[in-house]
Coordinates of C-alpha atoms and ligand atoms in Angstrom, one line a residue:
X1 CA 10.5 -31.6 31.2
X2 CA 10.0 -28.3 29.4
X3 CA 6.7 -27.8 27.5
X4 CA 6.5 -25.8 24.3
X5 CA 5.5 -22.6 26.0
X6 CA 8.5 -22.9 28.4
X7 CA 10.8 -23.3 25.4
X8 CA 9.3 -20.3 23.7
X9 CA 9.6 -18.2 26.9
X10 CA 13.2 -19.3 27.2
X11 CA 13.9 -18.2 23.6
X12 CA 12.6 -14.7 24.5
X13 CA 14.7 -14.7 27.6
X14 CA 17.8 -15.7 25.6
X15 CA 17.0 -12.9 23.1
X16 CA 16.8 -10.3 25.9
X17 CA 13.1 -10.0 25.4
X18 CA 12.0 -11.8 28.6
X19 CA 9.8 -8.7 29.6
X20 CA 7.2 -10.0 27.1
X21 CA 6.3 -12.7 29.7
X22 CA 6.8 -10.6 32.8
X23 CA 3.1 -10.8 33.8
X24 CA 2.6 -14.3 32.5
X25 CA 1.8 -15.9 35.9
X26 CA -0.9 -13.3 36.6
X27 CA -2.8 -14.1 33.4
X28 CA -5.7 -16.6 33.1
X29 CA -5.1 -19.7 31.0
X30 CA -6.9 -18.3 27.9
X31 CA -4.9 -15.1 27.9
X32 CA -1.7 -17.0 28.5
X33 CA -2.5 -19.2 25.4
X34 CA -3.2 -16.1 23.3
X35 CA 0.1 -14.4 24.4
X36 CA 2.0 -17.6 23.5
X37 CA 0.2 -17.8 20.1
X38 CA 1.1 -14.2 19.4
X39 CA 4.7 -14.6 20.5
X40 CA 5.1 -17.7 18.3
X41 CA 4.5 -15.5 15.2
X42 CA 7.5 -13.3 16.1
X43 CA 10.7 -13.9 14.2
X44 CA 13.2 -13.0 17.0
X45 CA 16.1 -13.0 14.6
X46 CA 14.4 -10.5 12.4
X47 CA 13.6 -8.3 15.4
X48 CA 17.2 -8.5 16.5
X49 CA 18.4 -7.4 13.0
X50 CA 15.8 -4.5 13.0
X51 CA 16.8 -3.3 16.4
X52 CA 20.5 -3.4 15.6
X53 CA 20.0 -1.6 12.3
X54 CA 17.3 0.9 13.1
X55 CA 17.2 1.5 16.8
X56 CA 20.7 1.0 18.1
X57 CA 22.5 1.8 14.8
X58 CA 22.8 5.2 13.3
X59 CA 19.2 6.5 13.3
X60 CA 19.2 8.6 10.2
X61 CA 20.1 6.9 7.0
X62 CA 21.0 9.5 4.5
X63 CA 20.4 8.5 1.0
X64 CA 23.3 8.8 -1.4
X65 CA 22.1 11.3 -3.9
X66 CA 25.0 10.9 -6.3
X67 CA 23.9 10.6 -9.9
X68 CA 20.2 10.9 -9.0
X69 CA 18.1 11.9 -12.1
X70 CA 14.4 12.2 -12.7
X71 CA 13.0 9.0 -14.1
X72 CA 11.8 9.0 -17.7
X73 CA 8.1 8.4 -18.2
X74 CA 5.5 8.0 -20.9
X75 CA 3.8 11.4 -21.1
X76 CA 0.0 11.7 -21.6
X77 CA -0.9 12.4 -25.2
X78 CA -2.5 15.6 -24.0
X79 CA 0.9 16.6 -22.6
X80 CA 3.0 15.9 -25.6
X81 CA 3.0 12.0 -25.5
X82 CA 2.6 9.8 -28.5
X83 CA -1.1 9.2 -29.0
X84 CA -0.5 6.2 -31.3
X85 CA 1.5 4.6 -28.4
X86 CA -1.4 5.3 -26.0
X87 CA -3.9 3.7 -28.3
X88 CA -1.6 0.7 -29.0
X89 CA -1.2 0.3 -25.2
X90 CA -5.0 0.4 -24.7
X91 CA -5.4 -2.3 -27.3
X92 CA -2.7 -4.5 -25.8
X93 CA -4.2 -4.0 -22.3
X94 CA -7.7 -4.9 -23.6
X95 CA -6.3 -8.1 -25.1
X96 CA -4.7 -9.1 -21.8
X97 CA -7.9 -8.4 -19.9
X98 CA -10.0 -10.4 -22.3
X99 CA -7.5 -13.3 -21.9
X100 CA -8.2 -13.3 -18.1
X101 CA -4.6 -12.4 -17.2
X102 CA -5.5 -9.6 -14.8
X103 CA -6.3 -9.5 -11.1
X104 CA -7.1 -6.4 -8.9
X105 CA -5.2 -6.0 -5.7
X106 CA -6.1 -3.6 -2.9
X107 CA -3.9 -3.0 0.0
X108 CA -6.2 -2.4 3.0
X109 CA -4.1 -3.6 5.9
X110 CA -3.2 -0.2 7.3
X111 CA -4.5 1.2 10.6
X112 CA -5.8 4.5 9.1
X113 CA -4.9 6.3 12.3
X114 CA -4.9 9.8 10.7
X115 CA -8.5 9.5 9.5
X116 CA -9.6 8.5 13.0
X117 CA -12.4 6.3 11.8
X118 CA -13.4 3.3 13.8
X119 CA -13.4 0.4 11.4
X120 CA -11.5 -0.8 8.3
X121 CA -10.9 2.2 6.0
X122 CA -12.6 0.4 3.2
X123 CA -15.9 0.6 5.0
X124 CA -15.7 4.4 5.2
X125 CA -18.6 6.1 3.3
X126 CA -16.7 8.1 0.7
X127 CA -18.9 9.2 -2.2
X128 CA -20.5 12.6 -2.1
X129 CA -24.1 11.9 -2.9
X130 CA -25.1 8.3 -2.0
X131 CA -22.3 7.7 0.6
X132 CA -21.0 4.4 -0.9
X133 CA -18.1 2.9 0.9
X134 CA -14.6 2.7 -0.6
X135 CA -15.0 -1.1 -0.9
X136 CA -18.3 -0.7 -2.8
X137 CA -16.8 1.8 -5.2
X138 CA -14.0 -0.6 -6.0
X139 CA -16.3 -3.6 -6.3
X140 CA -18.5 -1.8 -8.8
X141 CA -15.5 -0.6 -10.9
X142 CA -14.0 -4.1 -10.9
X143 CA -17.4 -5.7 -11.8
X144 CA -18.0 -3.2 -14.7
X145 CA -14.5 -3.8 -16.1
X146 CA -15.1 -7.5 -15.9
X147 CA -18.4 -7.1 -17.9
X148 CA -16.6 -4.9 -20.5
X149 CA -13.9 -7.5 -21.1
X150 CA -16.2 -10.6 -20.7
X151 CA -14.3 -12.1 -17.7
X152 CA -14.5 -12.2 -13.9
X153 CA -11.7 -10.2 -12.6
X154 CA -10.4 -11.7 -9.3
X155 CA -9.9 -9.3 -6.5
X156 CA -7.3 -9.8 -3.8
X157 CA -7.6 -7.6 -0.7
X158 CA -4.8 -7.3 1.8
X159 CA -6.0 -7.1 5.4
X160 CA -4.2 -7.5 8.7
X161 CA -5.1 -9.6 11.7
X162 CA -6.3 -6.3 13.3
X163 CA -9.0 -5.6 10.6
X164 CA -9.5 -8.9 8.7
X165 CA -12.6 -10.1 10.6
X166 CA -14.3 -6.7 10.4
X167 CA -13.4 -6.5 6.7
X168 CA -14.8 -9.9 5.9
X169 CA -17.9 -9.2 7.9
X170 CA -18.5 -6.0 5.9
X171 CA -18.3 -8.0 2.7
X172 CA -20.7 -10.6 4.0
X173 CA -23.2 -8.0 5.2
X174 CA -23.1 -6.4 1.7
X175 CA -23.4 -9.7 0.0
X176 CA -20.0 -9.1 -1.5
X177 CA -21.4 -6.0 -3.4
X178 CA -22.8 -8.3 -6.0
X179 CA -19.4 -10.0 -6.8
X180 CA -19.1 -13.7 -6.8
X181 CA -17.6 -14.8 -3.4
X182 CA -15.1 -17.1 -5.1
X183 CA -13.6 -14.1 -6.9
X184 CA -12.7 -12.2 -3.7
X185 CA -9.7 -13.3 -1.7
X186 CA -8.7 -11.8 1.6
X187 CA -4.9 -12.0 2.3
X188 CA -3.9 -11.4 5.9
X189 CA -0.5 -9.6 6.2
X190 CA 2.1 -10.1 8.8
X191 CA 2.5 -8.1 12.0
X192 CA 5.8 -7.0 13.5
X193 CA 6.3 -6.1 17.2
X194 CA 6.9 -2.4 18.2
X195 CA 9.9 -1.8 20.4
X196 CA 11.1 1.0 22.8
X197 CA 14.3 2.9 22.3
X198 CA 16.2 0.2 24.0
X199 CA 14.9 -2.3 21.4
X200 CA 12.7 -4.1 23.9
X201 CA 9.4 -5.4 22.6
X202 CA 6.5 -3.5 24.1
X203 CA 3.3 -5.0 25.7
X204 CA 0.0 -3.4 24.7
X205 CA -1.6 -5.2 27.6
X206 CA -0.2 -7.5 30.2
X207 CA -1.1 -10.4 28.0
X208 CA -0.8 -8.8 24.6
X209 CA 2.2 -7.7 22.5
X210 CA 2.1 -4.4 20.8
X211 CA 2.2 -5.4 17.1
X212 CA 1.6 -3.5 13.9
X213 CA 1.2 -4.5 10.2
X214 CA 4.5 -4.8 8.3
X215 CA 3.6 -2.0 5.9
X216 CA 2.3 -2.0 2.3
X217 CA 5.6 -3.6 1.3
X218 CA 4.5 -6.5 3.4
X219 CA 1.8 -7.2 0.8
X220 CA 4.3 -8.9 -1.5
X221 CA 5.4 -11.5 1.1
X222 CA 1.8 -11.9 2.2
X223 CA 0.8 -12.8 -1.3
X224 CA 3.6 -15.4 -1.5
X225 CA 3.1 -16.9 2.0
X226 CA -0.7 -17.1 1.7
X227 CA -0.4 -19.1 -1.5
X228 CA -2.1 -16.4 -3.6
X229 CA 0.7 -16.2 -6.0
X230 CA 0.4 -20.0 -6.7
X231 CA -3.4 -19.6 -7.0
X232 CA -2.9 -16.8 -9.6
X233 CA -0.5 -19.0 -11.5
X234 CA -3.0 -21.9 -11.6
X235 CA -5.7 -19.4 -12.9
X236 CA -3.4 -18.0 -15.6
X237 CA -3.1 -14.6 -13.9
X238 CA 0.2 -12.8 -14.4
X239 CA -0.8 -9.1 -14.2
X240 CA -1.7 -7.6 -10.8
X241 CA -3.2 -4.2 -10.7
X242 CA -2.3 -2.7 -7.3
X243 CA -4.0 0.3 -5.6
X244 CA -4.6 1.6 -2.1
X245 CA -7.8 1.4 -0.2
X246 CA -7.9 5.1 0.5
X247 CA -8.2 6.4 -3.1
X248 CA -11.8 6.3 -4.4
X249 CA -11.1 7.8 -7.9
X250 CA -8.3 5.3 -8.8
X251 CA -8.9 3.5 -12.1
X252 CA -8.8 0.0 -10.6
X253 CA -8.4 -1.5 -14.0
X254 CA -6.8 0.7 -16.6
X255 CA -6.3 -0.9 -20.0
X256 CA -3.8 1.6 -21.3
X257 CA -1.7 1.2 -18.1
X258 CA -1.9 -2.6 -18.4
X259 CA -0.9 -2.3 -22.1
X260 CA 2.2 -0.3 -21.4
X261 CA 3.2 -2.8 -18.8
X262 CA 2.7 -5.7 -21.2
X263 CA 4.3 -4.0 -24.2
X264 CA 7.3 -2.9 -22.0
X265 CA 7.7 -6.5 -20.7
X266 CA 7.8 -4.8 -17.3
X267 CA 8.0 -6.5 -14.0
X268 CA 6.7 -3.4 -12.1
X269 CA 4.9 -0.5 -13.7
X270 CA 3.9 2.7 -12.0
X271 CA 1.7 5.8 -12.5
X272 CA 3.2 9.2 -11.8
X273 CA 1.5 12.5 -11.5
X274 CA 3.3 15.8 -12.0
X275 CA 3.8 17.3 -8.5
X276 CA 1.3 20.0 -7.6
X277 CA 4.1 22.2 -6.3
X278 CA 7.8 21.8 -5.7
X279 CA 7.7 20.8 -2.1
X280 CA 4.6 18.6 -2.3
X281 CA 5.0 15.7 0.2
X282 CA 5.1 12.8 -2.3
X283 CA 7.8 10.3 -3.3
X284 CA 9.8 11.2 -6.4
X285 CA 10.4 8.8 -9.3
X286 CA 14.1 8.8 -10.0
X287 CA 16.9 6.8 -11.6
X288 CA 20.3 6.1 -10.2
X289 CA 23.0 3.9 -11.6
X290 CA 20.5 2.6 -14.2
X291 CA 17.9 1.5 -11.6
X292 CA 14.5 3.2 -11.0
X293 CA 13.6 4.1 -7.5
X294 CA 11.2 6.3 -5.5
X295 CA 12.9 8.8 -3.3
X296 CA 10.8 10.1 -0.4
X297 CA 10.4 13.8 0.0
X298 CA 12.0 13.5 3.4
X299 CA 15.1 12.0 1.8
X300 CA 15.5 14.7 -0.8
X301 CA 16.8 18.1 0.1
X302 CA 14.4 21.0 -0.5
X303 CA 16.8 22.7 -3.0
X304 CA 16.8 19.5 -5.1
X305 CA 13.0 19.3 -4.9
X306 CA 12.8 22.9 -6.1
X307 CA 15.3 22.6 -9.0
X308 CA 14.0 23.7 -12.3
X309 CA 14.7 22.4 -15.8
X310 CA 16.5 24.5 -18.4
X311 CA 13.2 25.2 -20.3
X312 CA 11.3 25.8 -17.0
X313 CA 9.2 23.5 -14.9
X314 CA 10.2 21.4 -11.9
X315 CA 13.1 19.0 -12.6
X316 CA 12.1 16.2 -10.2
X317 CA 8.5 16.4 -11.2
X318 CA 7.3 12.7 -11.0
X319 CA 5.2 12.2 -7.9
X320 CA 4.4 8.7 -6.8
X321 CA 0.7 8.0 -6.2
X322 CA 0.9 4.3 -5.2
X323 CA -0.7 2.9 -8.3
X324 CA 1.3 0.0 -9.8
X325 CA 1.1 -3.1 -11.9
X326 CA 3.1 -6.1 -10.8
X327 CA 4.2 -9.1 -12.8
X328 CA 3.2 -12.2 -10.8
X329 CA 6.6 -13.9 -11.0
X330 CA 8.2 -10.7 -9.8
X331 CA 5.9 -10.7 -6.7
X332 CA 7.1 -14.3 -6.1
X333 CA 10.7 -13.0 -6.3
X334 CA 10.4 -9.7 -4.4
X335 CA 8.1 -11.3 -1.8
X336 CA 10.2 -14.4 -1.4
X337 CA 13.1 -14.9 1.0
X338 CA 15.9 -15.1 -1.5
X339 CA 18.9 -13.1 -0.7
X340 CA 19.2 -9.7 -2.5
X341 CA 15.4 -9.6 -3.2
X342 CA 14.1 -8.7 0.3
X343 CA 12.5 -5.3 0.8
X344 CA 14.1 -3.3 3.5
X345 CA 12.3 -2.2 6.7
X346 CA 12.0 1.5 7.6
X347 CA 11.7 2.9 11.1
X348 CA 8.8 5.1 12.2
X349 CA 8.9 6.8 15.6
X350 CA 5.4 6.6 17.2
X351 CA 3.5 7.2 20.4
X352 CA 2.9 3.6 21.4
X353 CA 0.5 2.9 24.3
X354 CA 2.0 0.2 26.4
X355 CA 2.2 -1.4 29.8
X356 CA 5.4 -0.5 31.7
X357 CA 7.6 -2.6 34.0
X358 CA 5.4 -1.9 37.0
X359 CA 2.2 -2.9 35.2
X360 CA 0.8 0.6 34.6
X361 CA -0.8 1.4 31.2
X362 CA 1.0 4.4 29.7
X363 CA -0.5 6.7 26.9
X364 CA 2.6 8.6 25.8
X365 CA 2.3 12.2 24.6
X366 CA 5.6 12.0 22.7
X367 CA 7.1 9.2 20.6
X368 CA 8.4 6.5 22.9
X369 CA 9.2 3.8 20.5
X370 CA 9.6 2.5 17.0
X371 CA 7.4 0.6 14.5
X372 CA 8.8 -1.1 11.5
X373 CA 7.3 -1.0 8.0
X374 CA 8.2 -2.1 4.5
X375 CA 7.3 0.2 1.5
X376 CA 6.0 -1.4 -1.7
X377 CA 7.9 1.1 -3.9
X378 CA 11.2 -0.3 -2.6
X379 CA 10.5 -3.2 -5.0
X380 CA 11.2 -0.8 -7.9
X381 CA 15.0 -1.1 -8.0
X382 CA 14.6 -4.9 -8.1
X383 CA 12.3 -4.9 -11.1
X384 CA 13.4 -5.5 -14.7
X385 CA 12.2 -3.1 -17.4
X386 CA 10.2 -0.8 -15.0
X387 CA 7.7 1.3 -16.9
X388 CA 6.4 4.7 -15.6
X389 CA 3.4 6.4 -17.2
X390 CA 1.9 9.8 -16.5
X391 CA -1.6 10.0 -15.1
X392 CA -3.9 13.0 -14.7
X393 CA -4.3 13.5 -11.0
X394 CA -7.9 14.4 -11.5
X395 CA -8.6 11.0 -13.0
X396 CA -6.7 8.8 -10.6
X397 CA -5.7 10.3 -7.3
X398 CA -7.6 11.9 -4.5
X399 CA -6.9 9.9 -1.3
X400 CA -8.7 10.0 2.0
X401 CA -5.9 10.2 4.6
X402 CA -6.7 12.9 7.1
X403 CA -9.8 13.8 9.0
X404 CA -9.7 17.4 7.7
X405 CA -7.9 19.6 5.2
X406 CA -5.6 18.1 2.5
X407 CA -6.5 14.6 1.4
X408 CA -9.6 14.4 3.6
X409 CA -13.1 13.1 3.0
X410 CA -14.1 16.7 2.1
X411 CA -11.3 17.3 -0.5
X412 CA -11.9 13.9 -2.0
X413 CA -15.7 14.5 -2.3
X414 CA -15.0 17.7 -4.1
X415 CA -12.6 16.0 -6.5
X416 CA -15.2 13.2 -7.1
X417 CA -17.9 15.8 -7.9
X418 CA -15.5 17.6 -10.4
X419 CA -14.8 14.2 -12.0
X420 CA -18.5 13.3 -12.3
X421 CA -19.1 16.7 -13.8
X422 CA -16.4 16.1 -16.4
X423 CA -17.8 12.7 -17.3
X424 CA -21.3 14.2 -17.8
X425 CA -19.9 17.0 -19.9
X426 CA -17.9 14.5 -22.0
X427 CA -21.0 12.2 -22.4
X428 CA -23.0 15.3 -23.4
X429 CA -20.3 16.2 -26.0
X430 CA -20.4 12.6 -27.4
X431 CA -24.2 12.7 -27.7
X432 CA -24.0 16.2 -29.3
X433 CA -21.4 14.9 -31.8
X434 CA -23.5 11.8 -32.6
X435 CA -26.6 14.0 -33.2
X436 CA -24.6 16.3 -35.4
X437 CA -23.2 13.3 -37.3
X438 CA -26.7 12.1 -38.1
X439 CA -28.1 15.5 -39.1
Ligands
UTP1 P1 -0.8 4.7 4.7 O1 0.6 5.0 4.6 O2 -1.7 5.9 4.4 O3 -1.1 4.2 6.2 O4 -1.2 3.5 3.9 P2 -2.4 3.8 7.0 O5 -2.0 2.8 8.0 O6 -3.5 3.4 6.1 O7 -2.9 5.2 7.7 P3 -2.2 6.0 8.9 O8 -0.8 6.4 8.4 O9 -2.3 5.2 10.1 O10 -3.1 7.2 9.0 C1 -1.3 3.5 2.5 C2 -2.0 2.3 2.0 O11 -1.3 1.1 2.4 C3 -2.1 0.2 3.1 C4 -3.2 1.1 3.7 O12 -4.3 0.3 4.1 C5 -3.4 2.1 2.6 O13 -4.2 1.5 1.6 N1 -1.3 -0.4 4.2 C6 -0.5 0.4 5.0 C7 -1.3 -1.8 4.3 O14 -2.1 -2.5 3.6 N2 -0.6 -2.3 5.3 C8 0.2 -1.6 6.1 O15 0.9 -2.2 7.0 C9 0.3 -0.2 5.9

């Protein structure tokens, strides 16, 4: 009689993925059990679809650019926006915060390969003077916002199986940075297998499948599958403030942003920053056939990125900085499995270290296979009443992506110092005005 691992192995054979178990008989019992457990998490039907669409199908999807327009947005008051609306939004956001409707959500499940730091990115020391880690910076901001609005703001953190244990250990070691343990929730995102150019699942080791996190877009289904969405509902939370782990200057909790989201009855709101220059490598906020969407720079021809408006200025100027607010029920929908609501996967060609058919470990020096990822901004066309507001880059966006140069620890530290200097100057100005008022 076949046992459950025989049945599993047979299903991989049937799917043309029998190579996953090629070295099975050489493994010790514990490694065999781990490989079986890992293989059980794989949705072979999903892998088949991905391979057919992205590996065997036409490799370059060209986006239809017909009718693409820049998305409208709420400009900052300093840039011509309506200051009364900004202050009404701030009030509405404050009310939602005081009512305990808001949670913070950090996506920290990525591998951070470009930074080349050994550990979860959130444990990277990022501040210029005292070297606080990214997690500590966010924890302090969330705690202060909670104090300001008289509530405990729950914090959901997306990890992956690859970095979850190290992330939890870092929080334990820091005594949760002073936050209550019950308010911090780790959500482990799914992994998808990497494949070669024939669509065969790759082995990282003889007893281990090469698997990678399913992208920040996987955060939505992770929130649903983990039960976090239901837990939010039970706590009366319906506003989820989303940001990335690599951006220390982000306003984790921004009352005006929350207010625009609430007043606009939006399912998904986004911050945009004007592009620094026409060909800046950011996604562009656009509208097409009445739906909002983000078009990646790689999908938009250079001439289009460089187009100017009649009165001057870049036409497609809205750069995406991965700061959003989600409506909880929208997460349930976009992260659920209902037809028409699933986020698409994208293909990324990567150098994937693997064990070849003769059992040798190969460290490729050119891309040899494909990883699959979902992008969170692909939820935008699914959302009702999307709201986009302008943010000042200097107040919200300075990510740590690369070891050096643009978006590096050094550039982010410089941006942080400039921000602190502005805060001090502004505080000085306030005290000067107060003194003058009393004279
Ligand atoms: P990036 O696109 O910068 O990817 O992620 P990365 O994996 O962190 O870094 P590289 O490309 O390997 O250098 C942007 C944000 O999305 C999160 C990351 O943790 C980061 O906050 N992310 C990315 C996830 O949470 N899960 C993923 O599967 C991918």
